[in-house]
Short mmCIF file of C-alpha atoms in Angstrom, two decimals:
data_model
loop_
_atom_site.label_atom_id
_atom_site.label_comp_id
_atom_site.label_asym_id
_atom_site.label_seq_id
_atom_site.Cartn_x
_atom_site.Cartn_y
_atom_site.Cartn_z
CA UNK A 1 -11.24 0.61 -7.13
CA UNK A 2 -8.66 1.81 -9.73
CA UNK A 3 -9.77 5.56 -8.71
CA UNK A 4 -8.18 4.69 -5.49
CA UNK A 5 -4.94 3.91 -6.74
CA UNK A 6 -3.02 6.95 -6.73
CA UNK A 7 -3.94 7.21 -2.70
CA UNK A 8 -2.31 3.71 -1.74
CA UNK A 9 -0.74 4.37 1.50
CA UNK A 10 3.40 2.83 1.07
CA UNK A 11 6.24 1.93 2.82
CA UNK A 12 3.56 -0.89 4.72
CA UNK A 13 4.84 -2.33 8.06
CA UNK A 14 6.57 -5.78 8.07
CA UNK A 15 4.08 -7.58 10.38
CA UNK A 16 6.18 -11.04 9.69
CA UNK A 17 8.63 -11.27 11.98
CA UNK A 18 11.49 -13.21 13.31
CA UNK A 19 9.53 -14.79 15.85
CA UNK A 20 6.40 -15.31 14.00
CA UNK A 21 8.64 -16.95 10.95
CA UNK A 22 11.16 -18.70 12.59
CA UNK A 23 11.62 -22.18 12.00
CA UNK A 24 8.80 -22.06 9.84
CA UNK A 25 8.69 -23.46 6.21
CA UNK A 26 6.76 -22.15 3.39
CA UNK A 27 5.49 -22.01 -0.16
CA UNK A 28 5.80 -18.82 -2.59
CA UNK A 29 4.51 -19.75 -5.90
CA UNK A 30 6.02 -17.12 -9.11
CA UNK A 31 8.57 -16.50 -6.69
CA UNK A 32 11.40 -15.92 -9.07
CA UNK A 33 10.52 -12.51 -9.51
CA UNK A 34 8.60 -9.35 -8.10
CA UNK A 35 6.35 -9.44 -5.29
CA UNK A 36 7.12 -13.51 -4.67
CA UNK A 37 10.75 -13.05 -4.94
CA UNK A 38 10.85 -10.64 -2.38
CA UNK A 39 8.32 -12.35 -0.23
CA UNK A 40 10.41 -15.38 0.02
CA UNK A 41 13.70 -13.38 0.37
CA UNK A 42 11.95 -11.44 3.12
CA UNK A 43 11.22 -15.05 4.74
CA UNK A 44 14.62 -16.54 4.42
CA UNK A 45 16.04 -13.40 6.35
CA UNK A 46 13.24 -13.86 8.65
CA UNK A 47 14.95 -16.92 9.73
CA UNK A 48 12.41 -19.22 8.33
CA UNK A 49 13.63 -23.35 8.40
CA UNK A 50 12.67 -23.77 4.22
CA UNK A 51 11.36 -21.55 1.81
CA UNK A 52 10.20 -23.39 -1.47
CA UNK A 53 10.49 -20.98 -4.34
CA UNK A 54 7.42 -22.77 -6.10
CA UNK A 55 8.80 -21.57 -10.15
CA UNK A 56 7.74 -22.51 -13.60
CA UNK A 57 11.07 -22.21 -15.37
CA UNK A 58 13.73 -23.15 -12.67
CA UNK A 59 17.01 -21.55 -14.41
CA UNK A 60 15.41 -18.15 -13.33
CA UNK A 61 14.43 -19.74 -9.88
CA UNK A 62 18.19 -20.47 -9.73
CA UNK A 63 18.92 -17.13 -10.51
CA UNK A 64 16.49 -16.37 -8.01
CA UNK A 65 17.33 -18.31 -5.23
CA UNK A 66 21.74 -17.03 -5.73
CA UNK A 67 20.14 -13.38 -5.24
CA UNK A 68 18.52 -14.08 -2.08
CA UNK A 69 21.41 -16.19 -0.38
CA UNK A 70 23.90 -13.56 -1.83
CA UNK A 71 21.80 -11.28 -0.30
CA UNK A 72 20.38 -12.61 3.51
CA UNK A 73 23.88 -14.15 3.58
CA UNK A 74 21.56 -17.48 4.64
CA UNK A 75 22.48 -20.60 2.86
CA UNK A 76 20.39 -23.93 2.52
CA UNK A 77 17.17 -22.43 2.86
CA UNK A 78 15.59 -21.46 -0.57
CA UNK A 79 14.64 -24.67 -2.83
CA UNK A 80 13.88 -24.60 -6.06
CA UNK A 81 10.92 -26.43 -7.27
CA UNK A 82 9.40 -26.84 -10.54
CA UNK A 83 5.33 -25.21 -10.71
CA UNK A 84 3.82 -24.92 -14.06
CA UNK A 85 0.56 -23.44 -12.93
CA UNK A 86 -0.55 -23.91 -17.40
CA UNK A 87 -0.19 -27.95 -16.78
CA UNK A 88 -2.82 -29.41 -13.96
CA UNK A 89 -0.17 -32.74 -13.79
CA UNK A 90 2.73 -30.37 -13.09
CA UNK A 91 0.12 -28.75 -10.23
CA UNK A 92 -0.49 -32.38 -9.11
CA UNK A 93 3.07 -33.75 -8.78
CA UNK A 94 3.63 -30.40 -6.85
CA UNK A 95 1.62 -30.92 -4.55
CA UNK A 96 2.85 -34.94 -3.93
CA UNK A 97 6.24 -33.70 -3.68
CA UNK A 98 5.23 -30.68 -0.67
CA UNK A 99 2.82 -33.35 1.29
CA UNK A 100 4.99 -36.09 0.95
CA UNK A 101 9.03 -34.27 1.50
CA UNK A 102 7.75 -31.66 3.63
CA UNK A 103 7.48 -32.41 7.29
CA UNK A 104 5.34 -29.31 7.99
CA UNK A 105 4.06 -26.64 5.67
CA UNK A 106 3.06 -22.92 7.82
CA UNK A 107 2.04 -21.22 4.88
CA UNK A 108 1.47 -20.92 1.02
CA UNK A 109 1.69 -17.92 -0.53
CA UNK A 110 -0.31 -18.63 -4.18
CA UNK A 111 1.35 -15.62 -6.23
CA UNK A 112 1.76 -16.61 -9.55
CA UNK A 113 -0.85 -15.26 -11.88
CA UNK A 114 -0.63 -14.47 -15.35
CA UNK A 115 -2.43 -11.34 -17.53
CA UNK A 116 -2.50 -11.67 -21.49
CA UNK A 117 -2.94 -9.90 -24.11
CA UNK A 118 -4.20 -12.31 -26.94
CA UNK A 119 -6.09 -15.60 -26.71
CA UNK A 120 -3.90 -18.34 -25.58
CA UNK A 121 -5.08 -21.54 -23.97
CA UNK A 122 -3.70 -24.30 -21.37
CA UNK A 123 -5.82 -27.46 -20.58
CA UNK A 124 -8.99 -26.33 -22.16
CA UNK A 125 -9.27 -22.73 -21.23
CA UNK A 126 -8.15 -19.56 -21.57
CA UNK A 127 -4.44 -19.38 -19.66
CA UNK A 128 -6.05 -16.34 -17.50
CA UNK A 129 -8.52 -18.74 -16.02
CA UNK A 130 -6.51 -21.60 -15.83
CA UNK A 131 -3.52 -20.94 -14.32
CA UNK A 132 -4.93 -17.65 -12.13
CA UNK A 133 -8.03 -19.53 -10.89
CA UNK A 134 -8.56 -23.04 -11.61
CA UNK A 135 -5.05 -24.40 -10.96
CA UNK A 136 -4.74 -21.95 -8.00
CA UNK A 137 -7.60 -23.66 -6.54
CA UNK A 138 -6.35 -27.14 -7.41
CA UNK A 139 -3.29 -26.64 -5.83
CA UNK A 140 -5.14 -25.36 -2.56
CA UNK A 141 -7.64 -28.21 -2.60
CA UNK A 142 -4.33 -30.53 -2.80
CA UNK A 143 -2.42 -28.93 -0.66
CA UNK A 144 -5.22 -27.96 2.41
CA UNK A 145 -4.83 -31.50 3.59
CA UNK A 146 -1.11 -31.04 4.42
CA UNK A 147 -1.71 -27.98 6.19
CA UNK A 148 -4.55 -29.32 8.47
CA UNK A 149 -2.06 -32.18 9.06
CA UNK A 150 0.38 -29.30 9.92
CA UNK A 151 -1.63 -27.42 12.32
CA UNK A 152 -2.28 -31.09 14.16
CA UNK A 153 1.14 -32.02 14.70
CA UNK A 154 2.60 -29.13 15.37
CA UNK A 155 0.24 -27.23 16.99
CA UNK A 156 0.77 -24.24 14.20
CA UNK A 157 -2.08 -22.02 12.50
CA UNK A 158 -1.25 -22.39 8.92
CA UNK A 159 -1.93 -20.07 6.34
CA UNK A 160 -3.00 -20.69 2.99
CA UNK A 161 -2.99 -16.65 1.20
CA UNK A 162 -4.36 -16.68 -2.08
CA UNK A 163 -3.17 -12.61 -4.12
CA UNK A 164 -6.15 -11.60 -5.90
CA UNK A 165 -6.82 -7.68 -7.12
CA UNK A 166 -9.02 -5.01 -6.19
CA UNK A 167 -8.90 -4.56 -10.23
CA UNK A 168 -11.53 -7.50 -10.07
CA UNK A 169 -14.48 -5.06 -8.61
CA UNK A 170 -13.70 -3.09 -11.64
CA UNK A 171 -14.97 -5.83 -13.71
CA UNK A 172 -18.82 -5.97 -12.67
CA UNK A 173 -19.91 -5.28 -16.26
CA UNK A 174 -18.47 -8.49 -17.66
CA UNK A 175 -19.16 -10.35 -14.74
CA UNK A 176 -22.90 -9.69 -15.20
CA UNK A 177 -22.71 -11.33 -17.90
CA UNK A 178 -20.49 -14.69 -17.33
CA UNK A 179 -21.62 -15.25 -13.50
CA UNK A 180 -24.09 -17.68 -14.50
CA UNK A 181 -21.42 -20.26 -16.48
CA UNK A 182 -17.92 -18.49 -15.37
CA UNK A 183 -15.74 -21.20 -16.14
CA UNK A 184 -17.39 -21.54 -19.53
CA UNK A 185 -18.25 -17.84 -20.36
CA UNK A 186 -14.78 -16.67 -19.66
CA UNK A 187 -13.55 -18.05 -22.59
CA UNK A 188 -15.98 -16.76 -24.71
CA UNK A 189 -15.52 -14.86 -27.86
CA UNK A 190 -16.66 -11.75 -25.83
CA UNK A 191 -14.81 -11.19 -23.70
CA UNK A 192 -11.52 -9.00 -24.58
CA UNK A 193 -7.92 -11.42 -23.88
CA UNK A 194 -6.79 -7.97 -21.86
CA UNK A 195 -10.03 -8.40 -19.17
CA UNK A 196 -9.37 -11.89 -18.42
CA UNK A 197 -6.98 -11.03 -15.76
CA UNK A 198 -9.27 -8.84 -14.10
CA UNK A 199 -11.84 -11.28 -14.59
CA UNK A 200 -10.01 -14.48 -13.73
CA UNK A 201 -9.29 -11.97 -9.90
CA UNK A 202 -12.59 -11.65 -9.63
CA UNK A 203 -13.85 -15.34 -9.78
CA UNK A 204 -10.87 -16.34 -7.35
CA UNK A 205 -12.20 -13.42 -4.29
CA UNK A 206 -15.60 -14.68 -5.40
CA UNK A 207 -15.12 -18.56 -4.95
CA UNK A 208 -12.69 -17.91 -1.86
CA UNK A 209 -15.04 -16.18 0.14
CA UNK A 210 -17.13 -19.14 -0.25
CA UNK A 211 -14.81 -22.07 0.21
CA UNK A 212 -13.39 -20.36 3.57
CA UNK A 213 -17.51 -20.70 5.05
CA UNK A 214 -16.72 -24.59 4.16
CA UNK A 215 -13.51 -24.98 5.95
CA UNK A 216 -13.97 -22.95 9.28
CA UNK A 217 -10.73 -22.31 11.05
CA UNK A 218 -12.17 -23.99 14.10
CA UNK A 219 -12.58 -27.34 12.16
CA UNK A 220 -9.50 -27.33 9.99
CA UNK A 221 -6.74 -25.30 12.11
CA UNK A 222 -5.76 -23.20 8.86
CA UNK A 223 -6.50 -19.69 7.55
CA UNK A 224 -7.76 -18.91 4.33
CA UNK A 225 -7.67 -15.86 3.47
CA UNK A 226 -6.65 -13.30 0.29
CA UNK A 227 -4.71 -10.58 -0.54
CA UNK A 228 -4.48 -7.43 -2.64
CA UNK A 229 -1.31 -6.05 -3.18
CA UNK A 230 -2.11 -2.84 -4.50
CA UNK A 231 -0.32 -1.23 -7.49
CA UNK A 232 3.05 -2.73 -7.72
CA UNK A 233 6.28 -1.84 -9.98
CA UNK A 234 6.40 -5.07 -11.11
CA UNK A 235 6.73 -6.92 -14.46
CA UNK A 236 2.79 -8.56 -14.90
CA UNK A 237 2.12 -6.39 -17.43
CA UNK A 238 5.16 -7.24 -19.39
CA UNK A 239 2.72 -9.33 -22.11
CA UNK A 240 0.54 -6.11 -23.10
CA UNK A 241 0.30 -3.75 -25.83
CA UNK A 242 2.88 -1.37 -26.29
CA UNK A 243 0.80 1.52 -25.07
CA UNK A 244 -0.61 0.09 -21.94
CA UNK A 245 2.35 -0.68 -21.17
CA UNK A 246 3.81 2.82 -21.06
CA UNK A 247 0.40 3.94 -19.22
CA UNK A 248 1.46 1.56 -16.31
CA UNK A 249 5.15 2.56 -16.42
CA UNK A 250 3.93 6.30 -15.72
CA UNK A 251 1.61 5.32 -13.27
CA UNK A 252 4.33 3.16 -11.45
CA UNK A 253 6.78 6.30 -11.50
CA UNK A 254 4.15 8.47 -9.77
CA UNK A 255 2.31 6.19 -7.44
CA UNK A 256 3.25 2.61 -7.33
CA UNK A 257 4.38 0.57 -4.54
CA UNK A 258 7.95 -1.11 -4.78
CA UNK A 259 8.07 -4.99 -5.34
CA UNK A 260 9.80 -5.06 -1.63
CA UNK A 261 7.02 -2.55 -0.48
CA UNK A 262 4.29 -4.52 -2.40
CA UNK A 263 5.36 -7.99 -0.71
CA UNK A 264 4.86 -6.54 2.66
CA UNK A 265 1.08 -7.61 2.01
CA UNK A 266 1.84 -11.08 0.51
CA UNK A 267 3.25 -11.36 4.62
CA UNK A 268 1.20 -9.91 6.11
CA UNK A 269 -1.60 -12.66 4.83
CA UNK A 270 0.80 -15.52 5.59
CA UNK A 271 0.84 -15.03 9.15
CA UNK A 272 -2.25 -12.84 9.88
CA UNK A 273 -4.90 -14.01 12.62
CA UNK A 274 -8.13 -16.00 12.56
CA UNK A 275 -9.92 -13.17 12.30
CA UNK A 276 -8.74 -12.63 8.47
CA UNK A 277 -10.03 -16.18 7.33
CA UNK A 278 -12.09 -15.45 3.95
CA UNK A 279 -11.21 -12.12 4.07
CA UNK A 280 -10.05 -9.44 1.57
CA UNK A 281 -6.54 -7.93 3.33
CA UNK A 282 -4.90 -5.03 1.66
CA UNK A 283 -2.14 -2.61 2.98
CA UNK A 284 -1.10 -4.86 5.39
CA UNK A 285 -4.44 -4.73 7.29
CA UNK A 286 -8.66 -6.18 6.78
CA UNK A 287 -9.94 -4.45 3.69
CA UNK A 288 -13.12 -5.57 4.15
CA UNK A 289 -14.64 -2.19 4.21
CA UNK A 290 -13.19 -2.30 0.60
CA UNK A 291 -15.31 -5.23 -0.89
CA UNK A 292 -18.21 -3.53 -2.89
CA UNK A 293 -22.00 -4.24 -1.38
CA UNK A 294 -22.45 -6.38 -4.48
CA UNK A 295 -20.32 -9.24 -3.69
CA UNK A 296 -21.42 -9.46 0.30
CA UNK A 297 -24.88 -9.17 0.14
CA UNK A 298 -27.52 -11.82 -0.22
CA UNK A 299 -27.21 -11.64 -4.35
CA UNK A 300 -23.74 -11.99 -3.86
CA UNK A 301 -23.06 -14.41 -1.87
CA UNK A 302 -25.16 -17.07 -4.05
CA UNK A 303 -22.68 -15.62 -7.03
CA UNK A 304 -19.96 -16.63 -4.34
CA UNK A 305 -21.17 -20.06 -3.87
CA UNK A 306 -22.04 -20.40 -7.51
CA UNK A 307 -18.19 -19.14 -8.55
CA UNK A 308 -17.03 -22.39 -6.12
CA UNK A 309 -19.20 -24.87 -7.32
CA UNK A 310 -17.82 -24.22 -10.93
CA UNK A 311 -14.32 -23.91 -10.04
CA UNK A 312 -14.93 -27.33 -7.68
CA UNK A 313 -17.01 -29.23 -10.58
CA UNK A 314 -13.83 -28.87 -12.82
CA UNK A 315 -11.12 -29.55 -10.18
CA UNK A 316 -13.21 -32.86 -10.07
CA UNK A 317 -12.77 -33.76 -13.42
CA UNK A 318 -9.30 -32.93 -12.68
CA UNK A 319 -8.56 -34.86 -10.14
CA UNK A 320 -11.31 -37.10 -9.04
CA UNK A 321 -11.84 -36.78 -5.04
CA UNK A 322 -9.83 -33.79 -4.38
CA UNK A 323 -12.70 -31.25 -2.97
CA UNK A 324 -14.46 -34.05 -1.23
CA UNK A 325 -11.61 -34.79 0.99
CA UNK A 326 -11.26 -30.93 1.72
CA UNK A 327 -14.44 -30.65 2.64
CA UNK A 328 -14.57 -33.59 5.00
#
């Protein structure tokens, strides 16, 4: 996937619009900065009702949320709310606060993601894994009720967009070898702090693409789908070495999308038709053609259910109940 890079098509079409936005409200998780930031600026100017900048340290969502009223000229519509995706109670009271404030939720945008470059840990686990996979999915397990709700009353199609990485299909050789236990292998000695991220990407397409078969549009009234931005000039890197971090800033100056170009995608997802539920979108389009033969076929999809049954085991011990009433 990364050899593909350097072609990335950009200056993507803004398939949200006005009238698909409108009165609308939504969630953009990291959204202080790149790719969220502008996705939720993008949104407010789109003329959407709320747009909860979903933020783990809220004097930069502040900062944040000045820059895009300064900038759309549209006042009252960005919140700030507090999302520390490295604490499973902050997750929790998150999602209390959206399903119990918010009269209707059209989409969540679940950007925040981390990439490290030593061994840290939150709740357990490697930060990678828990805040770029298993409180991802914890706050989509919590927050899928409210959006069914949504799609009931208001006769809506919700989205719920999860931003994963083509990166992830990069990562085969190491998944080979923690598929079997991910959520316990990934923290193992083994595996290098600088291939979590692609890792951690990998598990969250892989346990998607199940979870979507679970929840059929048909039955629940929402979309689940997720998206690769492609290479963006944005700050995720801003935790590595030194020298990979020069690397990226060359390769941004040559062929990387803008933030603004690179959140095109992150809309695209969030309002995107039935016909993208479980699917890879990239480029502002399907990417399915994208997805290597190893994840779809037969072999792949029992590593797909396998990846969710991990991830759903744990969000259990989280929070006792949570998948079950998904899944209902």
């Amino acid at each position: 996937m990364a050899s593909a890079v350097p072609t990335q098509r950009r200056n993507l079409p803004l398939l949200a619009t006005t009238e698909t936005c409108s009165g609308g409200t939504y969630i953009v998780t990291g959204s202080n900065t790149g790719l969220g930031f502008e996705a939720a600026k993008h949104l407010v100017s789109l003329e959407a009702a709320k747009v909860i900048l979903a933020v783990r340290n809220i004097s930069a969502g502040e900062k944040a949320k000045k820059e895009i009223e300064e900038s759309t000229g549209k006042i009252g519509v960005a919140e700030v709310w507090s999302l520390d995706l490295a604490s499973y109670d902050s997750v929790k009271a998150f999602a209390r606060k959206a399903t119990t404030e918010l009269d209707r939720i059209d989409a969540v945008i679940e950007n925040a993601a981390v990439a490290v470059s030593e061994r840290l840990l939150a709740e357990g686990h490697g930060l990678s894994l828990t805040v770029n996979v298993l409180s991802t999915f914890l706050l989509a397990v919590l927050i899928l009720p409210k959006l069914r709700e949504s799609a009931q009353r208001y006769g809506i199609l919700p989205h719920l967009t999860l931003v994963t990485s083509r990166v992830g299909f990069d990562a085969k050789d190491l998944w080979d070898k923690i598929k079997d236990d991910p959520v316990k292998k990934m923290d193992g000695d083994d595996i290098p702090p600088m291939r979590t991220y692609p890792l951690s990407k990998l598990l969250e397409t892989m346990a998607l693409r199940y979870l979507a078969t679970l929840i059929p549009v048909d039955r629940t009234g929402v979309v689940v789908n997720l998206v690769c931005p492609g290479f963006c000039k944005t700050d995720l890197a801003r935790n590595a070495p030194a020298q990979f971090r020069e690397d990226i800033a060359k390769r941004h100056a040559e062929y990387g999308r803008t933030a603004e170009d690179g959140s095109r995608t992150l809309l695209h997802g969030a309002v995107a038709g039935k016909e993208s539920h479980g699917c890879l979108l990239h480029s502002c389009e399907i990417g399915e053609n994208d997805v290597p033969s190893w994840v779809t076929d037969e072999e792949g999809k029992k590593w797909q259910q396998h990846s969710w049954e991990a991830i759903a085991e744990e969000l259990e011990s989280i929070e006792a109940g949570c998948v079950k009433k998904v899944l209902k």
